[in-house]
Structure formats: C-alpha cells, structure tokens
Tab-separated table of C-alpha atoms in Angstrom:
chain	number	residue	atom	x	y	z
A	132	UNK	CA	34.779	2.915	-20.252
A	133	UNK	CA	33.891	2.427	-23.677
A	134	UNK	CA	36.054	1.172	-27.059
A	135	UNK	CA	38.800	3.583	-28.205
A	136	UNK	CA	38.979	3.855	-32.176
A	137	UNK	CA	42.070	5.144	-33.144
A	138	UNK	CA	42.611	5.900	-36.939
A	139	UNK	CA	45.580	7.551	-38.594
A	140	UNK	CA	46.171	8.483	-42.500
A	141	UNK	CA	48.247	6.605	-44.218
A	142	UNK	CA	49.727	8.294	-47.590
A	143	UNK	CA	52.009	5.682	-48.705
A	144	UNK	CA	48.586	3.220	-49.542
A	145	UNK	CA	47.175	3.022	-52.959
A	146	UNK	CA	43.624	4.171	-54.107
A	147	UNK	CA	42.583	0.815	-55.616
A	148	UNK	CA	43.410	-0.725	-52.447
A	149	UNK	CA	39.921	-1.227	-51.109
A	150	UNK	CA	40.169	-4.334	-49.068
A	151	UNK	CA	41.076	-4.945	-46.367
A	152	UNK	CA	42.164	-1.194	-46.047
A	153	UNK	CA	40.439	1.654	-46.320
A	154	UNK	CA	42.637	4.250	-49.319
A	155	UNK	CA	44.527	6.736	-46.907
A	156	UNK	CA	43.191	5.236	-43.408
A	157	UNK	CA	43.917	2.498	-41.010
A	158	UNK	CA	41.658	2.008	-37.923
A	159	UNK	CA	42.320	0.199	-34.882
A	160	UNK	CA	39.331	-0.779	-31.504
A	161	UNK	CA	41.442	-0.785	-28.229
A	162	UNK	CA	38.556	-1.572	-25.640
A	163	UNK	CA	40.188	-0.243	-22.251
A	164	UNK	CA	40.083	-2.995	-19.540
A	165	UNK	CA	37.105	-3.429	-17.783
A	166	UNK	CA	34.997	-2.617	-20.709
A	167	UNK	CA	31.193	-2.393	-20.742
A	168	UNK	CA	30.231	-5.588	-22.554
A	169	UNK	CA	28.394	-5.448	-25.715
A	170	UNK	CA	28.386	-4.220	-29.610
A	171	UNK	CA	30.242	-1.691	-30.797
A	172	UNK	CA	30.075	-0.035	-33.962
A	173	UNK	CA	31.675	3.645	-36.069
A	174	UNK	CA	32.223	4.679	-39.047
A	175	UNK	CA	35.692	4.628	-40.488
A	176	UNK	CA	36.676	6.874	-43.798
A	177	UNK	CA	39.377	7.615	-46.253
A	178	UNK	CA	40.379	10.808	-47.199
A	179	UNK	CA	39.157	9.856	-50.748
A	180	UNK	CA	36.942	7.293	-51.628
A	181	UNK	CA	34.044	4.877	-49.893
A	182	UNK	CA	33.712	4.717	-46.361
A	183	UNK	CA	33.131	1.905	-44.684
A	184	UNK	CA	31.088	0.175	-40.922
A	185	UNK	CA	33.642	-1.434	-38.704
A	186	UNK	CA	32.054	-3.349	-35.455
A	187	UNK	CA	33.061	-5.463	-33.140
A	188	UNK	CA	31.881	-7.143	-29.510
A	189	UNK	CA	33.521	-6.451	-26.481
A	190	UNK	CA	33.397	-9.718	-23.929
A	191	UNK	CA	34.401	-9.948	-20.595
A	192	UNK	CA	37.553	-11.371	-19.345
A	193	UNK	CA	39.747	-13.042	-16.755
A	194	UNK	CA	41.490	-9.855	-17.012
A	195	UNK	CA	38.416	-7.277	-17.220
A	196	UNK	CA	36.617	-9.341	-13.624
A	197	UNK	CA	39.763	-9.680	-11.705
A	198	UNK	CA	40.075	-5.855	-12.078
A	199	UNK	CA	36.701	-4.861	-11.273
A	200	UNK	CA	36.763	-7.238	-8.371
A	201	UNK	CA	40.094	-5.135	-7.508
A	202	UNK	CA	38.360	-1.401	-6.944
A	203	UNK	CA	36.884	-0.947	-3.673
A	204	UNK	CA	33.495	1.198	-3.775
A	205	UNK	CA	32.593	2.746	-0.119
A	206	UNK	CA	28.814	2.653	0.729
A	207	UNK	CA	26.702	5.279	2.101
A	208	UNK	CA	25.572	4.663	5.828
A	209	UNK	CA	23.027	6.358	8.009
A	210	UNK	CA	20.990	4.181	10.497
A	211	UNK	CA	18.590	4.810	13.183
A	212	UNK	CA	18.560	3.191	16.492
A	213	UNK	CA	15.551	1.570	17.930
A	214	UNK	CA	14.686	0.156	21.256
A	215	UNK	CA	16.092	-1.926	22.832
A	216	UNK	CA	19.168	-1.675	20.664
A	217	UNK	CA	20.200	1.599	21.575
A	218	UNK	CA	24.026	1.575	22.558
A	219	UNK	CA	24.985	1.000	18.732
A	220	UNK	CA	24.874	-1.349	16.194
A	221	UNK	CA	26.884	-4.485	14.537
A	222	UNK	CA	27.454	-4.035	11.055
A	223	UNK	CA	28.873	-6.480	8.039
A	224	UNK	CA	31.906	-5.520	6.110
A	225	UNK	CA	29.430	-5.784	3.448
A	226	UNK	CA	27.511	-2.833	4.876
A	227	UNK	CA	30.771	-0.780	4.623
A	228	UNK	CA	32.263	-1.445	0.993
A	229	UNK	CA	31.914	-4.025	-2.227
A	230	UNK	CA	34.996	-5.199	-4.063
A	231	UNK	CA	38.901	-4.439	-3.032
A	232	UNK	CA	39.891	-7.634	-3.535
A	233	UNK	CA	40.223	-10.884	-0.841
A	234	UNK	CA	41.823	-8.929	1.609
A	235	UNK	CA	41.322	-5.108	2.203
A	236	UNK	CA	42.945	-3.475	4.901
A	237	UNK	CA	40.277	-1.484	6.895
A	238	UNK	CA	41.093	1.308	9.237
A	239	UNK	CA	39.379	3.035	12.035
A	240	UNK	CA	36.704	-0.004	12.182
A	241	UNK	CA	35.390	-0.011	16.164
A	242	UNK	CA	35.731	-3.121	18.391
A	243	UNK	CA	33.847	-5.803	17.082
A	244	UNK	CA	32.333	-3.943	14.615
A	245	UNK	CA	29.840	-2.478	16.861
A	246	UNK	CA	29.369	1.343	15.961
A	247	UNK	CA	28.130	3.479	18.918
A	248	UNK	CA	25.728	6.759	17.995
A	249	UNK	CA	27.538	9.239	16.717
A	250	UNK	CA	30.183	9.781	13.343
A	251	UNK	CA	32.709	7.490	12.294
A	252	UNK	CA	34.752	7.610	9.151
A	253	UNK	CA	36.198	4.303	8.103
A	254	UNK	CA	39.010	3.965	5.195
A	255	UNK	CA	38.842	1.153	2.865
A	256	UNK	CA	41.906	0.461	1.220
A	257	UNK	CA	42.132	-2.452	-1.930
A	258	UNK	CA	44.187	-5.353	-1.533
A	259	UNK	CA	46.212	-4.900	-4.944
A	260	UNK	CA	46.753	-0.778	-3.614
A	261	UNK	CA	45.143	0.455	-6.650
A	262	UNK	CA	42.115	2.005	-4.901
A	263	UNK	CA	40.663	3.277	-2.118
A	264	UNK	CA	37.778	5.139	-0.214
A	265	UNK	CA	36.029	6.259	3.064
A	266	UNK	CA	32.724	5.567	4.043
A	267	UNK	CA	31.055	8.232	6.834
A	268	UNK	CA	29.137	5.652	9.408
A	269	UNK	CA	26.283	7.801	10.524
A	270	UNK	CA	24.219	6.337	13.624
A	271	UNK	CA	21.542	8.231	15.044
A	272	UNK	CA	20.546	7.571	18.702
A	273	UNK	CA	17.116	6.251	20.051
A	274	UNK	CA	14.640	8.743	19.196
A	275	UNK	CA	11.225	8.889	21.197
A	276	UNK	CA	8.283	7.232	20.573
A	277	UNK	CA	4.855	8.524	20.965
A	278	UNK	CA	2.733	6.712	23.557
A	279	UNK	CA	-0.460	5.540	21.957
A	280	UNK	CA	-3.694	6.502	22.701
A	281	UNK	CA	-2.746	9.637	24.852
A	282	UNK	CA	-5.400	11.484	26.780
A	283	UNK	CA	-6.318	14.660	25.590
A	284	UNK	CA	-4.972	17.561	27.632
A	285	UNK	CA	-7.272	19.836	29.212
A	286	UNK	CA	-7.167	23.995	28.696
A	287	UNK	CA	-5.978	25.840	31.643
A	288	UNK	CA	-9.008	27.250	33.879
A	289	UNK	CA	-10.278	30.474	32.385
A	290	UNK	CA	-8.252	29.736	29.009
A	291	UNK	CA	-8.561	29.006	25.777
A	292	UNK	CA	-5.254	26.650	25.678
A	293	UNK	CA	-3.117	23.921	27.392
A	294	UNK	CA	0.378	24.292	29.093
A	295	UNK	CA	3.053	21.482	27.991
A	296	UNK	CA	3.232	18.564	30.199
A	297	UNK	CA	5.133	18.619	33.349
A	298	UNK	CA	6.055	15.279	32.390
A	299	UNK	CA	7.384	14.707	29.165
A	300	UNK	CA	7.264	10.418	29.834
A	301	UNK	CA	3.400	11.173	29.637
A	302	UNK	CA	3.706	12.094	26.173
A	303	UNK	CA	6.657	9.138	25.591
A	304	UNK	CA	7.428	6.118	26.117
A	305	UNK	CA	10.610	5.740	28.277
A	306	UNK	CA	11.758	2.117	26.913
A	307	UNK	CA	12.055	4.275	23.868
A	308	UNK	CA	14.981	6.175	24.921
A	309	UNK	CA	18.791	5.202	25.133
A	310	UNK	CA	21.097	5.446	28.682
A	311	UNK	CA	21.468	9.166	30.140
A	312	UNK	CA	18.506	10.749	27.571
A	313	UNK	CA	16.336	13.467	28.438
A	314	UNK	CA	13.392	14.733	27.118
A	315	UNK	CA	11.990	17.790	26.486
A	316	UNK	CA	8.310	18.716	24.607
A	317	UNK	CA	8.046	22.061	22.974
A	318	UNK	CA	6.079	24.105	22.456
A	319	UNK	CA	5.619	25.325	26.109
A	320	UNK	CA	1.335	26.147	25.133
A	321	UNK	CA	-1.232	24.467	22.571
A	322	UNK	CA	-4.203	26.047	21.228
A	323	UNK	CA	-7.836	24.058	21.308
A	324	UNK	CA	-7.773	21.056	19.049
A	325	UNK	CA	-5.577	18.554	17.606
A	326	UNK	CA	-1.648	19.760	17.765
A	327	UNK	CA	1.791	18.931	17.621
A	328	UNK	CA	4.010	18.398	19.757
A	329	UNK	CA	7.523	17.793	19.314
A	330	UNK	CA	9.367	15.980	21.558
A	331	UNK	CA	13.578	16.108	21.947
A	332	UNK	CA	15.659	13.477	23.721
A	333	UNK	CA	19.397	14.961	24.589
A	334	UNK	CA	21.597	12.275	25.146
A	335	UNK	CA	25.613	12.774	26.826
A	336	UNK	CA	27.854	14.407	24.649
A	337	UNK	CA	25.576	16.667	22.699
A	338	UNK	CA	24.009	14.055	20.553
A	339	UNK	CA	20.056	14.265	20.421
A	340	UNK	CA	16.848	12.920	18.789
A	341	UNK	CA	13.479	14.035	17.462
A	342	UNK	CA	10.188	12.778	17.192
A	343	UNK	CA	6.818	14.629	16.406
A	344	UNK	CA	3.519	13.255	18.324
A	345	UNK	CA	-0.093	14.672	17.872
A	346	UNK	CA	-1.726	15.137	20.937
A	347	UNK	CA	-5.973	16.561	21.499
A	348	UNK	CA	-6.480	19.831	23.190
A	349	UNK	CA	-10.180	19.966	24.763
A	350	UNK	CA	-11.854	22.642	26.922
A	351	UNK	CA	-13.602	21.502	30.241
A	352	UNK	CA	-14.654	25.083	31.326
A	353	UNK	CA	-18.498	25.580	31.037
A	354	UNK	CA	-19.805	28.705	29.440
A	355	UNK	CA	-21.279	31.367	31.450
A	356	UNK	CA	-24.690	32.826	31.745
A	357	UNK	CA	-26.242	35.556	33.513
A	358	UNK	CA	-29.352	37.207	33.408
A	359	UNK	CA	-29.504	40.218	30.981
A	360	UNK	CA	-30.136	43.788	32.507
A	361	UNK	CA	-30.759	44.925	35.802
A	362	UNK	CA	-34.448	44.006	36.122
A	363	UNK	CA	-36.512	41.015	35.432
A	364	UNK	CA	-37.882	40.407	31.949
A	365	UNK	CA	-41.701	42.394	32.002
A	366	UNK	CA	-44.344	42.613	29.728
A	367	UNK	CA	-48.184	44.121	29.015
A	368	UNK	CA	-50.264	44.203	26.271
A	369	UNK	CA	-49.974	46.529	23.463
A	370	UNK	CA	-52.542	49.103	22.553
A	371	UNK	CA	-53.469	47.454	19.140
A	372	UNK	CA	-52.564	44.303	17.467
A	373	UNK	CA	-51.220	41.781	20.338
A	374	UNK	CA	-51.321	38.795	20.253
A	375	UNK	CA	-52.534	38.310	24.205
A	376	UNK	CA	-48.595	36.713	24.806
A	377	UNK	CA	-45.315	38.187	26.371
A	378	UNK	CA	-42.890	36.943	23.989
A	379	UNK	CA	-39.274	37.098	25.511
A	380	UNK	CA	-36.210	36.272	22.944
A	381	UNK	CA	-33.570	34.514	24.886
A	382	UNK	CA	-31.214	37.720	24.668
A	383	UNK	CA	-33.707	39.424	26.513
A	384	UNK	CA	-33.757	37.005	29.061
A	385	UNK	CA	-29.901	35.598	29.591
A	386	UNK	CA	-26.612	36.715	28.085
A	387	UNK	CA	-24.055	33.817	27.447
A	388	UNK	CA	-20.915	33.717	26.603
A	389	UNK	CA	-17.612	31.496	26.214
A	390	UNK	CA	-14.266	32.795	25.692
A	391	UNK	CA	-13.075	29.569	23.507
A	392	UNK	CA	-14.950	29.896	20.413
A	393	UNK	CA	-18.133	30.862	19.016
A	394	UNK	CA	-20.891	32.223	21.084
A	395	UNK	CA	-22.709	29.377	23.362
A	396	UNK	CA	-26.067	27.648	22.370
A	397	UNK	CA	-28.523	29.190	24.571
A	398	UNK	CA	-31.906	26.193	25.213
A	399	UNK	CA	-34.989	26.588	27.431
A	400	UNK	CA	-35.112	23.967	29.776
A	401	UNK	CA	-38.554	24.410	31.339
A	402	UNK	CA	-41.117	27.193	32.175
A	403	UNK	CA	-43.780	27.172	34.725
A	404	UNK	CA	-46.216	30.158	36.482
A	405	UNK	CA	-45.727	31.237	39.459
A	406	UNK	CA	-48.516	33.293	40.146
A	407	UNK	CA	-52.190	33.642	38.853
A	408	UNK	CA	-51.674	31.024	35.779
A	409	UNK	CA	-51.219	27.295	35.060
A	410	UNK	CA	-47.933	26.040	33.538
A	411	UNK	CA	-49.645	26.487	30.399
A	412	UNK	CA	-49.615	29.868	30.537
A	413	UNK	CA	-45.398	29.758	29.795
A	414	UNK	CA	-44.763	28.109	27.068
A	415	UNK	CA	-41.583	28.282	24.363
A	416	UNK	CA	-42.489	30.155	21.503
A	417	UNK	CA	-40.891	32.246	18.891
A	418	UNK	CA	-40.261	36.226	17.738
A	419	UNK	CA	-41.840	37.464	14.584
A	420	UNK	CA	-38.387	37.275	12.822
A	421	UNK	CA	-38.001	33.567	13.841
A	422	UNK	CA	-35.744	33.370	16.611
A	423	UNK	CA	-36.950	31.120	19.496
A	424	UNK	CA	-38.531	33.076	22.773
A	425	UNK	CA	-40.650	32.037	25.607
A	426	UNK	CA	-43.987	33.606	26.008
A	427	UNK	CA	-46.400	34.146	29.106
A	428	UNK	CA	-49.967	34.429	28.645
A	429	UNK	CA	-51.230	37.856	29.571
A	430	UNK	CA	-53.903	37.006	32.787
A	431	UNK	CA	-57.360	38.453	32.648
A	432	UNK	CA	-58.233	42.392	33.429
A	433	UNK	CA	-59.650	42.084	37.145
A	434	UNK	CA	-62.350	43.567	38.637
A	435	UNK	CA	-59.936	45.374	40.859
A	436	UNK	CA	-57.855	46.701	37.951
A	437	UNK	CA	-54.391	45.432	36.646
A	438	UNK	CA	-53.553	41.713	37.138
A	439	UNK	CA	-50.200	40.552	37.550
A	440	UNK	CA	-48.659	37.116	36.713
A	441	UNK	CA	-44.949	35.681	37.049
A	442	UNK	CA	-43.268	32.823	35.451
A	443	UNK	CA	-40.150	31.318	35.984
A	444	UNK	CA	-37.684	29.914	33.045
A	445	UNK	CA	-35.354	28.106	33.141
A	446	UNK	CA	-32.448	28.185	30.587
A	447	UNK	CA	-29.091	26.257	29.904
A	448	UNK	CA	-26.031	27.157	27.806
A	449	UNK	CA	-23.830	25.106	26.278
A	450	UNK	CA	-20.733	25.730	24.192
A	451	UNK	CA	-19.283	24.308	21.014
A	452	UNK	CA	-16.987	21.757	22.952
A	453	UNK	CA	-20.025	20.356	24.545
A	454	UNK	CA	-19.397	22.105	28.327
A	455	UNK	CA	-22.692	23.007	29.204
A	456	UNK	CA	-23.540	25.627	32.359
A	457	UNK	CA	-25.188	24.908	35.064
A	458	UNK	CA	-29.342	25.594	34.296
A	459	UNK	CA	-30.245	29.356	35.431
A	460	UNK	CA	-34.115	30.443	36.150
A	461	UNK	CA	-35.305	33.924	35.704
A	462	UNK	CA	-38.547	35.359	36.546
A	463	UNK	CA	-40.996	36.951	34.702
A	464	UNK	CA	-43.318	39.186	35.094
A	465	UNK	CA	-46.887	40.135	32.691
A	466	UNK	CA	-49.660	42.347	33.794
A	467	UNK	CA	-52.893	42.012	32.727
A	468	UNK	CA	-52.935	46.057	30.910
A	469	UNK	CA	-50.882	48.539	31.062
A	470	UNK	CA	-49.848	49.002	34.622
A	471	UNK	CA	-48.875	52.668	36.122
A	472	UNK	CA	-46.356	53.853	36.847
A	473	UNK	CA	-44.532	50.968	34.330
A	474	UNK	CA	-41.872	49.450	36.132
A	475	UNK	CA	-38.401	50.494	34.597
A	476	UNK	CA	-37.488	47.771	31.708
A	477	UNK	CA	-40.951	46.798	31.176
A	478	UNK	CA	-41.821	46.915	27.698
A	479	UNK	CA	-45.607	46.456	25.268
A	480	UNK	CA	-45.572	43.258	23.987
C-alpha cells in the first residue's frame, strides 16, 4: 500500500518560521509495512504563505519481506488428464499456494498429494495465523482422442447421409480413455461432406469428457439413368432446311438423376449403326443452341420408297461425387423421308 502523509495545522507556529516548518503546517510520511518500493513525492502547504515539495524513498526491509513472506496467496488450478495418466495427478505444494511462511498447515490435501478427477477444495492456512485461503483443485478426466486418419463414412443406400457409428472406438482411440469410461458420438446422422462429430466419454460417478473430431461423409450410390419416354428416339428429314442428320440432345435420349446433389453429368460413350449405315453414320454432335447431341445420318431414299436405319448409343452418367452408372444403350431409329403413318414420338429433324 502506498505512503500515508499526514499533516495537521499548527496555530501556535510563527509566520517567519519558514524552515524547517512550513507557517501553520507540520507533515509527517508513515509508509505502511510492506510498502511498494520506490520515490515518493506531495505537496505540503501552509494555510498562509509558500508551499513547499516533500519526498522521500521507501526501501524494503527485514520487517517489510518477513511480512510478505508471511501472507499465503492460493493459486488457481484446473488440469486436464491425459493418457496414460488418467487416475489423477501429483501435484507440488507449490502448485497449491506461494508464501505463508516455513510451515503452513494445509487441510483437506489427498494421500500423497495425488488428486483424483473430480473437485477438491484445499485450505491454506499461514504459519504466523495472519492469513489464509482456499484453492478449488479442478481435474478433468481423460477426454477422447480422435483416431487419425479415419475412413470416411459412407451414406446410407438410397440416402443422401451417414448414420453414427455403431462403434464409437472407430472414431476413438480407447488408450485415450480412463477406467469404467464410455463413449458416446452424437449426432445420431451426418450430411455429405466434411462434419463434426462430437464424441462424450461418461466416466463412474457422473463425471464426463468431450472431444470434437472431423470425420468425411462420401456417397457410394451411382446415379440413375433411364431412357426418356416410352418409345425410342426417331427421326426424318424436314421439309426444308435439314441438315441430312438426326440430331438427338441427350435429354431426348436418357433422363438422369441423383438424389445427393446437383443433377448428374450425362457423356456419350460410343455410337455405332445397326442397320443400313457404317459407324460413321452416328456420330456425337451438337444442337443449334450448343448443347451436345448425337446425330445419325439420314440413309438414302430407295427405290422401294422409305429407308430405315438404327443406331445404338451408348451413354454413361456420373454424379458430382464421382459414382458413375453403369453405361446404358438406346436405339435409334432415322428414315430415309418422311415415313407414313409416323410412328408415335417421331419427330422432323
């Protein structure tokens, strides 16, 4: 605590006594015991008159260390267990309390100073009486540790996420863990991607433990692909302004889809004829606006009227996780002119 001034007025002195007195004032420094070290300095005045600067230095002691070494100070102490040290923990006097003198009397300290996980309040009394404390021993139990390098889990069949473990030891290590724990993961479902899962060991007698591992949620389930409406992809020429190709966009040929994301990447695999053409004749092409297609060759008009020819492609989706279906072929069908009656579905191209 800091220098005490104390100053009082003193009528009895005369005005033309100037030194070593103040006229009217007497000031005297009582430093309290233990006082910070240093220079001190204030301003002393007189009811009339000058004023004047008193300082002085304030040293340490035999007096001032013997009581600061007296007052016992109590610490603040939380600790974590960690494998394989998980039944409690040894600690120093030192980690309890500083000062209180040569001898302290300590109460409520475990056996051997060895403080199991839980609470424990230990008091801390001085040796010279004059001052005391607690300090709140706060020791965590083993929490778990994440396993490194843990495989991704895979989405449930026909969803879009992953139960929780059936074992939660596949997720933790169980040399982590302290006598009589259990462990439990939450939460019980994780969406696609990298997530969080937080894992809880409950040890006897209520206490428990938390730790927070990131674990990779993948889908393994392939798109699927069909082919689009009820008849096969068909084609003849149009009055004016053909091109002499069938030109089929993939929507008109397969629909995809995938119930995990965005819609599935749809890719021609191959395309060959089947009848009355060379594999030539199917090639993969693209729709006025841009968007890929495959396109047949119309055959030649015959001298027996309308020509038929039919293609097979052969198309593959694959979704944005990288699953891709298994490789679908659809026919497809051109005529050489306009046929009659025009099959249902079959469009001028």
């Amino acid at each position: 605590m800091p220098a005490v001034c104390t100053c009082r007025t003193r009528p009895d002195l005369s005005d033309r006594t100037l030194t070593p007195r103040l006229p009217n004032a007497r000031c005297f420094a009582r430093p309290a015991c233990p006082a910070p070290t240093g220079d001190y300095k204030f301003l002393v005045a007189g009811s009339v008159g000058p004023s004047c600067t008193v300082a002085f230095s304030v040293e340490a002691t035999p007096a001032c260390d013997a009581a600061a070494a007296g007052k016992v100070k109590c610490s603040k102490v939380n600790i974590n267990l960690q494998a394989p040290a998980c039944n409690g923990i040894k600690l120093k006097k030192t980690d309890l309390y500083s000062g209180g003198g040569d001898d302290p009397t300590i109460s409520n300290l475990p056996a051997n100073k060895v403080f199991a996980p839980g609470k424990t309040t230990v008091r801390v009394d001085a040796t010279d009486g004059r001052s005391k404390c607690s300090v709140r021993v706060n020791v965590k139990p083993c929490a778990p540790v994440c396993l490194s390098n843990l495989a991704p889990l895979t989405a449930d069949a026909g969803k879009c996420k992953a139960s929780k473990p059936s074992d939660p030891l596949s997720i933790v290590s169980g040399a982590s863990l302290g006598p009589g724990a259990t462990v439990t993961l939450s939460p019980s479902t994780f969406a696609l991607g990298d997530r969080k899962v937080t894992a809880t060991a409950k040890y006897p007698g209520g206490l428990s433990a938390k730790s927070s591992c990131i674990i990779t949620v993948v889908d393994k389930d392939p798109p699927q692909i069909i082919a689009s409406g009820s008849g096969n992809p068909c084609g003849f020429p149009r009055s004016s302004g053909g091109t002499g190709q069938a030109c089929f966009g993939l929507k008109d040929i397969v629909k995809a889809k995938d119930g995990c994301g965005k819609a599935p990447t749809v890719t021609v695999v191959g395309c060959n004829a089947t009848s009355n053409g060379a594999n030539a004749d199917c090639v993969a092409g693209s729709l006025p606006n841009g968007k890929p297609a495959v396109c047949v060759t119309y055959p030649a008009q015959g001298s027996g009227g309308v020509v038929i020819r039919t293609a097979t492609v052969r198309v593959r989706a694959e979704d944005t996780s990288g699953n891709q279906s298994p490789v679908l072929a659809v026919p497809l069908t051109v005529y050489s002119s306009k046929p009659s009656p025009v099959p249902s579905g079959c469009k001028p191209k």
